[in-house]
XYZ file of C-alpha atoms in Angstrom:
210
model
C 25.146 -121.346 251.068
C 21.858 -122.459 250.729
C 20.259 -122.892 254.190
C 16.426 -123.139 255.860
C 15.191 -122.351 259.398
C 16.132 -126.254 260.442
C 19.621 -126.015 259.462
C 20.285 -122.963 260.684
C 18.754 -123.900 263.790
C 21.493 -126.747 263.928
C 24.238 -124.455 263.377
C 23.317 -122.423 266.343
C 22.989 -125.424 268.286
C 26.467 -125.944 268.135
C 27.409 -122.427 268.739
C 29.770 -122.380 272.369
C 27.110 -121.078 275.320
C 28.147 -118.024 277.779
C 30.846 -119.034 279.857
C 30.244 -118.235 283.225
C 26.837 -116.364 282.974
C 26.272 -113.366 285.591
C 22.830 -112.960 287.184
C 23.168 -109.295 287.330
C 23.081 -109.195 283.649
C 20.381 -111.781 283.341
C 22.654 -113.523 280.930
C 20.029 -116.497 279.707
C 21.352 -117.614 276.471
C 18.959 -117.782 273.771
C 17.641 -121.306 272.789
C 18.779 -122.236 269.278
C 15.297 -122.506 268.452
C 14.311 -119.281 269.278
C 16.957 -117.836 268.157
C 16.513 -119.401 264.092
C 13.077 -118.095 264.707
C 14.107 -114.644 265.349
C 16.421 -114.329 262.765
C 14.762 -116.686 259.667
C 11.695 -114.205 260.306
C 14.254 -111.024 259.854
C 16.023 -113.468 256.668
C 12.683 -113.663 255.080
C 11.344 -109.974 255.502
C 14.908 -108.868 253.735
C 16.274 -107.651 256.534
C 19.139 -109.214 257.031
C 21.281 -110.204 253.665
C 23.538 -107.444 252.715
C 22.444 -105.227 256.030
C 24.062 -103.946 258.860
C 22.983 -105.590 262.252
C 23.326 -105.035 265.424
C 22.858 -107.346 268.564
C 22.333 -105.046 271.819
C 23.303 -107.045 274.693
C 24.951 -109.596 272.703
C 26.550 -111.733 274.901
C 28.602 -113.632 273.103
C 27.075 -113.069 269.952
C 24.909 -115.984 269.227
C 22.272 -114.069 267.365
C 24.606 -112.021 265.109
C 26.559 -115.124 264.303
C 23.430 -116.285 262.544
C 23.147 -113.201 261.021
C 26.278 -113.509 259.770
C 25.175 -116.980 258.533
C 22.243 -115.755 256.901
C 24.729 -112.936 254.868
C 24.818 -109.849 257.063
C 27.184 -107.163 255.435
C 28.120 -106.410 259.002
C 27.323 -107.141 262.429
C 27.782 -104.967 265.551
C 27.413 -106.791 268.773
C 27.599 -104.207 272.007
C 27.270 -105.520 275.658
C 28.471 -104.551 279.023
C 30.356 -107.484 280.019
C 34.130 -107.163 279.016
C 34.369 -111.236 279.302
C 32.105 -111.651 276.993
C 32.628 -109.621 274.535
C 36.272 -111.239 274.584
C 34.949 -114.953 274.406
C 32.472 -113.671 271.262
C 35.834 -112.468 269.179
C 37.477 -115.515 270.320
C 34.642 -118.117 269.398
C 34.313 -116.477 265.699
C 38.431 -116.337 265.713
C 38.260 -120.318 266.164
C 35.475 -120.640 263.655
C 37.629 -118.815 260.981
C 36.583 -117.487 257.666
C 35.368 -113.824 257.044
C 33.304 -113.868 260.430
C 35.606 -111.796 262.606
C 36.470 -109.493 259.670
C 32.815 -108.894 259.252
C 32.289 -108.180 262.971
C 32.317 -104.475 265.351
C 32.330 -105.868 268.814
C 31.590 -102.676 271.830
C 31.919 -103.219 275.120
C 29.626 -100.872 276.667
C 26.875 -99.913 278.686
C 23.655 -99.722 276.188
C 22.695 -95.978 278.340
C 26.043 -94.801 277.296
C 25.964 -96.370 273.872
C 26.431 -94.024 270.540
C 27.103 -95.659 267.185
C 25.921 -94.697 263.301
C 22.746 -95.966 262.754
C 22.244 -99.342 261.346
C 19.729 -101.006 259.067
C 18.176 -103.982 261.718
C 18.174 -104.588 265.030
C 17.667 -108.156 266.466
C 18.434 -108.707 270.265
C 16.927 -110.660 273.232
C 17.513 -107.669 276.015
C 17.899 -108.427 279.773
C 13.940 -109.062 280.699
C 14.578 -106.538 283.776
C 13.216 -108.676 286.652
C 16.434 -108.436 288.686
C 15.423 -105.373 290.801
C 18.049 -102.919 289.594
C 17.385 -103.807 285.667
C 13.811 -103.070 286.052
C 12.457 -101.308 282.857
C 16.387 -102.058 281.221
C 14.342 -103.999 278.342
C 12.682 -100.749 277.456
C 15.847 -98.494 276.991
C 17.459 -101.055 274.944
C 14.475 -100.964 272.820
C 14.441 -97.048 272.551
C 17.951 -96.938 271.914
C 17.114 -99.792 269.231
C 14.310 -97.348 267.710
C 17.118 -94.345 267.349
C 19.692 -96.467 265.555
C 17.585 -98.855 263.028
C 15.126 -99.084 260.561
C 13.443 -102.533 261.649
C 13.670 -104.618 265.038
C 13.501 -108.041 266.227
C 13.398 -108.456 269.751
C 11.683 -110.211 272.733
C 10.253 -109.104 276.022
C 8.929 -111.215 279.279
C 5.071 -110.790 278.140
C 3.022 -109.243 280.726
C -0.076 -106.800 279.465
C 1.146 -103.865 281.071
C 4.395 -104.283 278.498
C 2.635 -105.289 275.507
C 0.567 -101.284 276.374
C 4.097 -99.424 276.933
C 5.791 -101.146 273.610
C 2.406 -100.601 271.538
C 2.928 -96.730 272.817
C 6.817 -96.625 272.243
C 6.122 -97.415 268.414
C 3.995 -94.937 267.543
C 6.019 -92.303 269.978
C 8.874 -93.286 267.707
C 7.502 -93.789 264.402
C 7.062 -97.493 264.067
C 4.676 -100.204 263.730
C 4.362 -103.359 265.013
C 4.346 -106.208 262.070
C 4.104 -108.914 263.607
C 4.088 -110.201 267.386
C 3.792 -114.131 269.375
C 4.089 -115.461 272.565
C 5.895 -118.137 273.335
C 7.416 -119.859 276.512
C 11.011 -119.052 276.852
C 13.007 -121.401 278.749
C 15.528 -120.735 281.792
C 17.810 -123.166 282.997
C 18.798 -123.741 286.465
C 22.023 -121.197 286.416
C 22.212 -119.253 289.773
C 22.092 -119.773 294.091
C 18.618 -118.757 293.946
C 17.076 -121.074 291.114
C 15.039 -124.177 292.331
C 13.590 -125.475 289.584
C 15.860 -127.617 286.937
C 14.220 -125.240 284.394
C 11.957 -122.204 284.333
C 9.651 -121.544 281.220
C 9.197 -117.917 280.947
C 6.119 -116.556 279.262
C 7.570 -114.191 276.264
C 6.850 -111.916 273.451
C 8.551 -112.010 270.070
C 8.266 -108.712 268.367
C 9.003 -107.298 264.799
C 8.898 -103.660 264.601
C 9.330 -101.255 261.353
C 9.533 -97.503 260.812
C 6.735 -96.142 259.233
């Protein structure tokens, strides 16, 4: 299928959002937009066509859908809510095709998580500012550096961050390829939001093993 960042950004527009979204997970779908960014970056660098992906904290699977779009051998989506792993199997069920068949859906806990390695890792973790997530966005993106070869992921920007990732890479043998900020927005989901929509500074990352 031939395809660019715009259409692909369409597709995912009309991908089902979470149902029911839980706070404690800080399940913020990813905006389409962001989302074709993400992956059309990983599309272009190779790192997705024939490759085996995985989505930690996939929700219901909205970024390896578009991998599996953009010609993913296999994608492995893992998160920690039961419900939705269950809606991502039945939202690529409806869709039909080879989607499902090309699909390894874990329901797990990423700290408990322990699959084969795979070839890239693209994921928007939990951004750890509920209290009892805090630093959650840095395991999933050591656990991301012990399964994968190259990483796309994104982080709530804040200096202190940008100084522990920079340091994580080079513990772990990678190097940072390419990084931007951008504003990342939240919608009003939960009791305690009062705006209609909060626009979160972020960081966009690409990482690769040296």
């Amino acid at each position: 299928m031939l395809i660019n960042k715009a259409k692909l950004e369409r597709i995912l527009s009309k991908y089902p959002s979470i149902s029911r979204p839980k706070k404690q997970y800080e399940q913020y779908e990813t905006p389409s937009s962001i989302a074709a960014s993400m992956l059309w970056h990983a599309f272009i660098r190779k790192d997705i066509t024939g490759k085996i992906i995985a989505d930690l904290g996939c929700g219901n699977l909205k970024l390896g859908y578009g991998a599996l779009v953009l010609g993913a051998k296999l994608v492995v989506g893992i998160d920690i809510d039961e419900s939705l792993v269950k809606q991502a199997e039945s939202i690529l069920r409806d869709l039909g095709g080879d989607y499902l068949a090309k699909t390894l859906l874990i329901n797990s806990d990423i700290r408990d998580l322990s699959i084969n390695s795979v070839d890239t890792v693209i994921m928007n973790p939990p951004f750890g500012v509920v209290r009892r997530n805090h630093g959650l966005d840095i395991l999933f993106l050591k656990k991301a550096m012990e399964i994968s070869e190259s990483i796309y992921t994104i982080h709530k920007y804040s200096p202190g961050l940008t100084r522990i990732i920079e340091e994580l890479a080079s513990a772990f043998g990678f190097r940072i390829v390419y990084n931007e900020q951008l504003l990342f927005p939240i919608p009003m989901l939960f009791e305690t939001h009062r705006r209609k929509i909060y626009r979160v500074r972020a960081i966009f990352y690409v990482l690769r093993r040296k």
